[in-house]
Coordinates of C-alpha atoms in Angstrom, one line a residue:
M1 CA 111.5 117.9 115.2
E2 CA 113.6 119.9 112.8
T3 CA 116.7 120.5 114.9
G4 CA 119.2 117.8 115.6
E5 CA 120.0 116.5 119.1
F6 CA 123.3 118.3 119.7
Q7 CA 122.0 121.5 118.2
L8 CA 119.0 121.3 120.5
I9 CA 121.3 120.7 123.5
D10 CA 123.4 123.7 122.6
R11 CA 120.2 125.9 122.4
I12 CA 119.1 124.6 125.8
A13 CA 122.5 125.2 127.4
D14 CA 123.0 128.7 125.8
G15 CA 123.2 131.3 128.5
V16 CA 122.4 129.0 131.5
V17 CA 123.6 130.6 134.7
T18 CA 124.8 128.3 137.5
G19 CA 125.1 129.0 141.2
R20 CA 128.3 129.2 143.3
D21 CA 128.2 125.6 144.3
I22 CA 128.3 124.3 140.7
V23 CA 131.8 123.6 139.5
L24 CA 130.9 122.3 136.1
G25 CA 127.4 122.6 134.5
I26 CA 126.0 121.6 131.1
G27 CA 128.5 120.6 128.4
D28 CA 130.3 117.5 129.6
D29 CA 129.4 113.9 130.4
A30 CA 128.4 114.8 133.9
A31 CA 128.0 117.9 136.1
V32 CA 130.2 118.6 139.1
W33 CA 129.0 120.4 142.2
R34 CA 130.8 121.2 145.5
P35 CA 129.0 119.7 148.5
D36 CA 128.2 121.9 151.6
G37 CA 127.6 119.3 154.3
D38 CA 125.0 116.5 153.8
Q39 CA 123.1 116.4 150.6
V40 CA 119.6 115.4 149.6
I41 CA 118.5 114.1 146.2
T42 CA 115.1 113.4 144.7
T43 CA 113.6 112.5 141.4
D44 CA 110.2 112.9 139.7
L45 CA 108.5 111.5 136.6
L46 CA 105.9 113.5 134.7
V47 CA 104.1 111.5 132.0
E48 CA 101.7 113.1 129.5
G49 CA 98.1 112.0 130.2
V50 CA 98.9 111.3 133.9
H51 CA 100.6 114.5 135.2
F52 CA 99.7 117.0 132.5
K53 CA 98.0 117.4 129.1
R54 CA 99.4 119.6 126.4
G55 CA 95.9 120.5 125.5
W56 CA 95.5 122.0 129.0
S57 CA 99.0 123.4 129.7
P58 CA 101.3 125.4 127.4
A59 CA 104.9 124.1 127.1
F60 CA 106.1 127.0 129.2
Q61 CA 103.9 125.9 132.1
I62 CA 104.9 122.3 131.8
G63 CA 108.5 123.4 132.0
R64 CA 107.8 125.4 135.1
K65 CA 105.9 122.4 136.7
T66 CA 108.8 120.1 136.0
V67 CA 111.0 122.2 138.3
A68 CA 108.4 123.0 140.9
V69 CA 107.3 119.5 141.7
N70 CA 110.9 118.4 142.0
V71 CA 112.3 121.2 144.1
S72 CA 109.4 121.0 146.5
D73 CA 110.8 117.7 147.7
V74 CA 114.2 119.3 148.3
E75 CA 112.4 122.0 150.3
S76 CA 110.5 119.5 152.3
M77 CA 113.7 118.1 153.8
G78 CA 114.8 121.5 155.0
A79 CA 117.5 121.8 152.3
R80 CA 118.6 124.6 150.0
P81 CA 118.1 123.7 146.3
A82 CA 121.4 123.4 144.4
G83 CA 121.3 121.5 141.1
L84 CA 118.7 120.1 138.7
V85 CA 119.0 117.6 135.7
V86 CA 116.1 117.0 133.4
A87 CA 115.7 114.1 130.9
V88 CA 112.9 114.3 128.3
V89 CA 111.4 111.8 125.9
L90 CA 110.1 113.8 123.0
P91 CA 107.3 112.5 120.7
P92 CA 107.4 113.4 117.0
D93 CA 104.8 116.2 117.3
A94 CA 106.9 118.1 119.9
D95 CA 108.4 120.7 117.5
D96 CA 111.3 123.1 118.0
R97 CA 108.9 125.9 119.2
W98 CA 107.4 123.6 121.9
V99 CA 110.9 122.6 123.1
A100 CA 112.0 126.3 123.2
E101 CA 109.0 127.3 125.3
F102 CA 109.4 124.3 127.6
N103 CA 113.1 125.2 128.1
A104 CA 112.1 128.8 128.8
G105 CA 109.6 127.5 131.5
I106 CA 112.3 125.4 133.1
R107 CA 114.6 128.4 133.3
D108 CA 111.9 130.7 134.6
E109 CA 111.0 128.4 137.5
A110 CA 114.6 127.4 138.2
A111 CA 115.3 131.1 138.8
R112 CA 112.3 131.4 141.1
A113 CA 113.4 128.3 143.0
G114 CA 117.1 129.4 143.2
I115 CA 118.3 126.1 141.6
S116 CA 120.8 125.7 138.8
L117 CA 120.0 123.6 135.7
I118 CA 123.2 121.5 135.3
G119 CA 122.4 118.8 132.7
G120 CA 120.0 116.2 131.4
D121 CA 119.3 114.0 128.4
L122 CA 117.0 114.0 125.3
S123 CA 115.5 111.0 123.5
G124 CA 112.7 110.3 121.1
G125 CA 109.7 108.2 121.9
T126 CA 105.9 107.9 121.6
T127 CA 104.8 109.5 124.9
L128 CA 106.1 112.8 126.2
T129 CA 107.8 111.9 129.4
I130 CA 109.9 114.0 131.7
C131 CA 112.2 113.0 134.5
A132 CA 113.8 115.6 136.7
T133 CA 116.3 115.0 139.5
A134 CA 117.3 117.7 142.0
V135 CA 120.0 117.9 144.7
G136 CA 120.1 120.2 147.7
H137 CA 122.4 121.2 150.5
L138 CA 121.5 120.8 154.2
E139 CA 124.3 123.3 155.1
G140 CA 125.1 121.5 158.4
R141 CA 121.5 121.0 159.5
P142 CA 120.0 117.5 160.0
A143 CA 117.3 116.6 157.4
V144 CA 113.7 117.2 158.5
T145 CA 112.1 113.8 157.9
R146 CA 108.6 112.4 158.4
A147 CA 109.5 110.6 161.6
G148 CA 110.0 113.4 164.2
A149 CA 106.5 114.5 165.1
K150 CA 105.5 114.3 168.8
V151 CA 102.1 114.5 170.5
G152 CA 101.3 118.1 171.2
D153 CA 103.2 119.5 168.2
Q154 CA 101.4 122.1 166.1
V155 CA 100.6 121.1 162.4
A156 CA 101.1 123.9 160.0
V157 CA 101.1 124.6 156.2
A158 CA 103.0 127.0 153.9
G159 CA 101.4 127.4 150.5
K160 CA 98.1 126.7 148.9
L161 CA 95.7 123.8 149.6
G162 CA 93.2 122.5 147.1
W163 CA 93.8 125.0 144.3
A164 CA 95.4 122.5 141.9
G165 CA 92.6 119.9 142.5
A166 CA 89.9 122.5 141.9
G167 CA 91.7 123.7 138.8
L168 CA 91.8 120.1 137.5
M169 CA 88.0 119.8 137.9
V170 CA 87.6 123.1 136.0
L171 CA 89.7 121.8 133.1
Q172 CA 88.0 118.4 133.1
R173 CA 84.7 120.2 132.7
G174 CA 86.0 122.1 129.7
F175 CA 86.3 125.5 131.3
G176 CA 89.2 127.9 131.8
S177 CA 88.0 129.9 134.8
P178 CA 88.5 130.6 137.6
K179 CA 91.9 131.3 136.1
E180 CA 93.7 131.4 139.4
L181 CA 92.8 127.7 140.0
V182 CA 93.7 126.6 136.5
A183 CA 97.1 128.3 136.8
E184 CA 97.8 126.3 140.0
Q185 CA 96.9 123.0 138.1
Q186 CA 99.3 124.0 135.3
C187 CA 102.1 124.8 137.7
P188 CA 101.8 125.0 141.5
T189 CA 103.1 127.9 143.5
V190 CA 105.7 126.3 145.7
P191 CA 106.7 128.3 148.8
Y192 CA 110.3 128.4 147.9
G193 CA 112.7 129.0 150.9
Q194 CA 110.1 127.9 153.5
G195 CA 111.7 124.5 153.9
V196 CA 114.9 126.1 155.3
V197 CA 112.8 128.6 157.3
A198 CA 110.9 125.7 158.9
A199 CA 114.0 123.7 159.6
Q200 CA 115.6 126.7 161.3
A201 CA 112.4 127.3 163.3
G202 CA 112.7 123.8 164.7
A203 CA 110.3 121.8 162.6
T204 CA 110.1 118.2 163.9
A205 CA 108.7 116.6 160.7
M206 CA 107.9 117.9 157.2
L207 CA 106.8 116.9 153.7
D208 CA 105.3 118.4 150.6
V209 CA 101.6 118.1 149.9
S210 CA 101.7 116.3 146.5
D211 CA 98.9 113.7 146.9
G212 CA 96.5 115.5 149.2
L213 CA 96.8 117.0 152.7
L214 CA 95.2 114.1 154.6
A215 CA 97.0 111.4 152.6
D216 CA 100.4 113.2 153.1
L217 CA 99.8 113.9 156.8
G218 CA 99.1 110.1 157.0
H219 CA 102.7 109.5 156.1
I220 CA 103.9 111.6 159.1
C221 CA 101.5 109.6 161.3
E222 CA 102.9 106.3 160.0
R223 CA 106.5 107.2 160.4
S224 CA 106.2 109.2 163.6
K225 CA 103.7 106.7 165.3
V226 CA 101.2 109.5 166.1
G227 CA 97.8 110.8 165.1
I228 CA 96.9 114.2 163.7
N229 CA 93.7 116.2 164.1
V230 CA 93.1 118.8 161.4
G231 CA 90.7 121.6 162.4
T232 CA 88.6 123.0 159.5
H233 CA 88.0 126.2 161.6
L234 CA 91.7 127.0 161.1
I235 CA 91.5 126.8 157.3
D236 CA 90.0 129.5 155.0
I237 CA 88.1 128.5 151.9
P238 CA 89.4 130.7 149.0
E239 CA 86.8 132.6 147.0
P240 CA 87.6 131.0 143.7
M241 CA 87.1 127.6 145.3
Q242 CA 83.8 128.7 146.7
R243 CA 82.7 129.5 143.1
V244 CA 83.7 126.1 141.8
S245 CA 82.0 124.4 144.7
A246 CA 78.8 126.3 144.1
A247 CA 78.9 125.5 140.3
T248 CA 79.7 121.8 140.7
G249 CA 78.0 120.9 144.0
R250 CA 81.2 119.4 145.3
S251 CA 82.4 120.3 148.8
P252 CA 85.4 122.6 148.9
W253 CA 86.8 120.4 151.6
S254 CA 87.2 117.6 149.1
F255 CA 89.8 119.9 147.3
I256 CA 91.4 121.3 150.4
L257 CA 91.8 118.0 152.3
G258 CA 92.0 115.5 149.5
G259 CA 93.2 117.4 146.4
G260 CA 96.7 116.8 145.2
E261 CA 99.4 118.6 143.2
D262 CA 99.5 121.8 145.3
H263 CA 103.1 121.1 146.5
A264 CA 102.6 123.2 149.6
L265 CA 104.7 122.3 152.6
T266 CA 103.2 120.8 155.8
A267 CA 105.2 120.5 158.9
T268 CA 105.0 119.9 162.7
F269 CA 106.5 122.3 165.2
P270 CA 106.9 122.1 169.0
A271 CA 103.8 123.1 170.9
D272 CA 105.5 126.2 172.4
A273 CA 107.2 127.3 169.1
T274 CA 106.2 130.6 167.3
L275 CA 105.3 129.6 163.8
P276 CA 107.5 131.4 161.3
E277 CA 106.0 134.0 158.9
G278 CA 104.4 132.3 156.0
W279 CA 103.1 129.3 158.0
T280 CA 99.5 128.8 159.1
R281 CA 98.4 126.4 161.9
V282 CA 95.9 123.7 160.6
G283 CA 95.9 121.1 163.4
I284 CA 97.7 119.3 166.2
V285 CA 99.5 116.1 166.7
V286 CA 97.6 113.7 169.0
E287 CA 97.7 110.2 170.4
G288 CA 96.7 107.6 167.8
T289 CA 97.7 106.4 164.4
D290 CA 95.5 108.2 161.9
V291 CA 94.5 111.6 160.6
L292 CA 91.2 113.0 161.9
V293 CA 89.2 116.0 160.8
D294 CA 87.6 118.0 163.6
G295 CA 88.1 115.0 165.9
E296 CA 86.4 112.5 163.6
P297 CA 87.4 110.0 160.8
W298 CA 87.2 111.5 157.4
D299 CA 84.9 109.6 155.0
G300 CA 85.7 111.6 151.9
T301 CA 88.7 111.5 149.5
R302 CA 92.0 111.6 151.3
G303 CA 94.2 112.1 148.3
W304 CA 95.6 110.7 145.1
D305 CA 96.8 107.1 144.7
H306 CA 98.9 106.6 141.6
F307 CA 98.1 102.9 141.4
A308 CA 94.4 103.0 142.2
H309 CA 93.3 104.9 139.1

């Protein structure tokens, strides 16, 4: 690293635009924001070799992913994203150019997400490690938790399912195509704004799909004391995923149902509710305690477990 810490901070802060709810952004010991009702806060760690590899993802995409995976949790509570702080441990081989591209990616995705970068921290170390923390406004609405699903509710998804998992398999095999899948592994396409849309449409429970659809729906089952039946006839298999499946012999459902890192949103809605635009029905809430697929237990991969690998 050629540039000193404070010079680097100045470069990162230069020209940062903040939203109307930010009173004081980068440049002091702490940021100040003006609350608008109840707030939500979430944090995520991204560690090189676990959540990304620099050999697979450019710095710009890693910066984008830092924002995306964090803000999706704010969205999943039905909140409007407000402020983001990012702390980074930089190894010696992360040079000025890498940091500049990483910062550009953060700014790019923050603009897409409608969130303000308001601070963070820098340190040196041996492993590239990123910690992002985001806050959001509920704007007078109650938070949409995992605990409100009721038997008979519709289960729906906003965003992509299985694309990031299929992209990971492509990269693991040393290929760069289908590019659409690789791009989703490098940075997921979060359905920004749909968390608020779902909350306003009466969503009874919601979370983001970070570990896999079945694994994450299992959290709703556990907290809401219900079961969920996912119908494969309701879910389309994207053409790029069909190609990966044909080339690898792996079922596309292993990606769609058990692949992680898509950061789509999944929610339950009352049985008589009209699903808002951007949401697709994938199942129904039923009596029970587990997630079924087409009425039967699923014997394949349900999702990612950070402490089982």
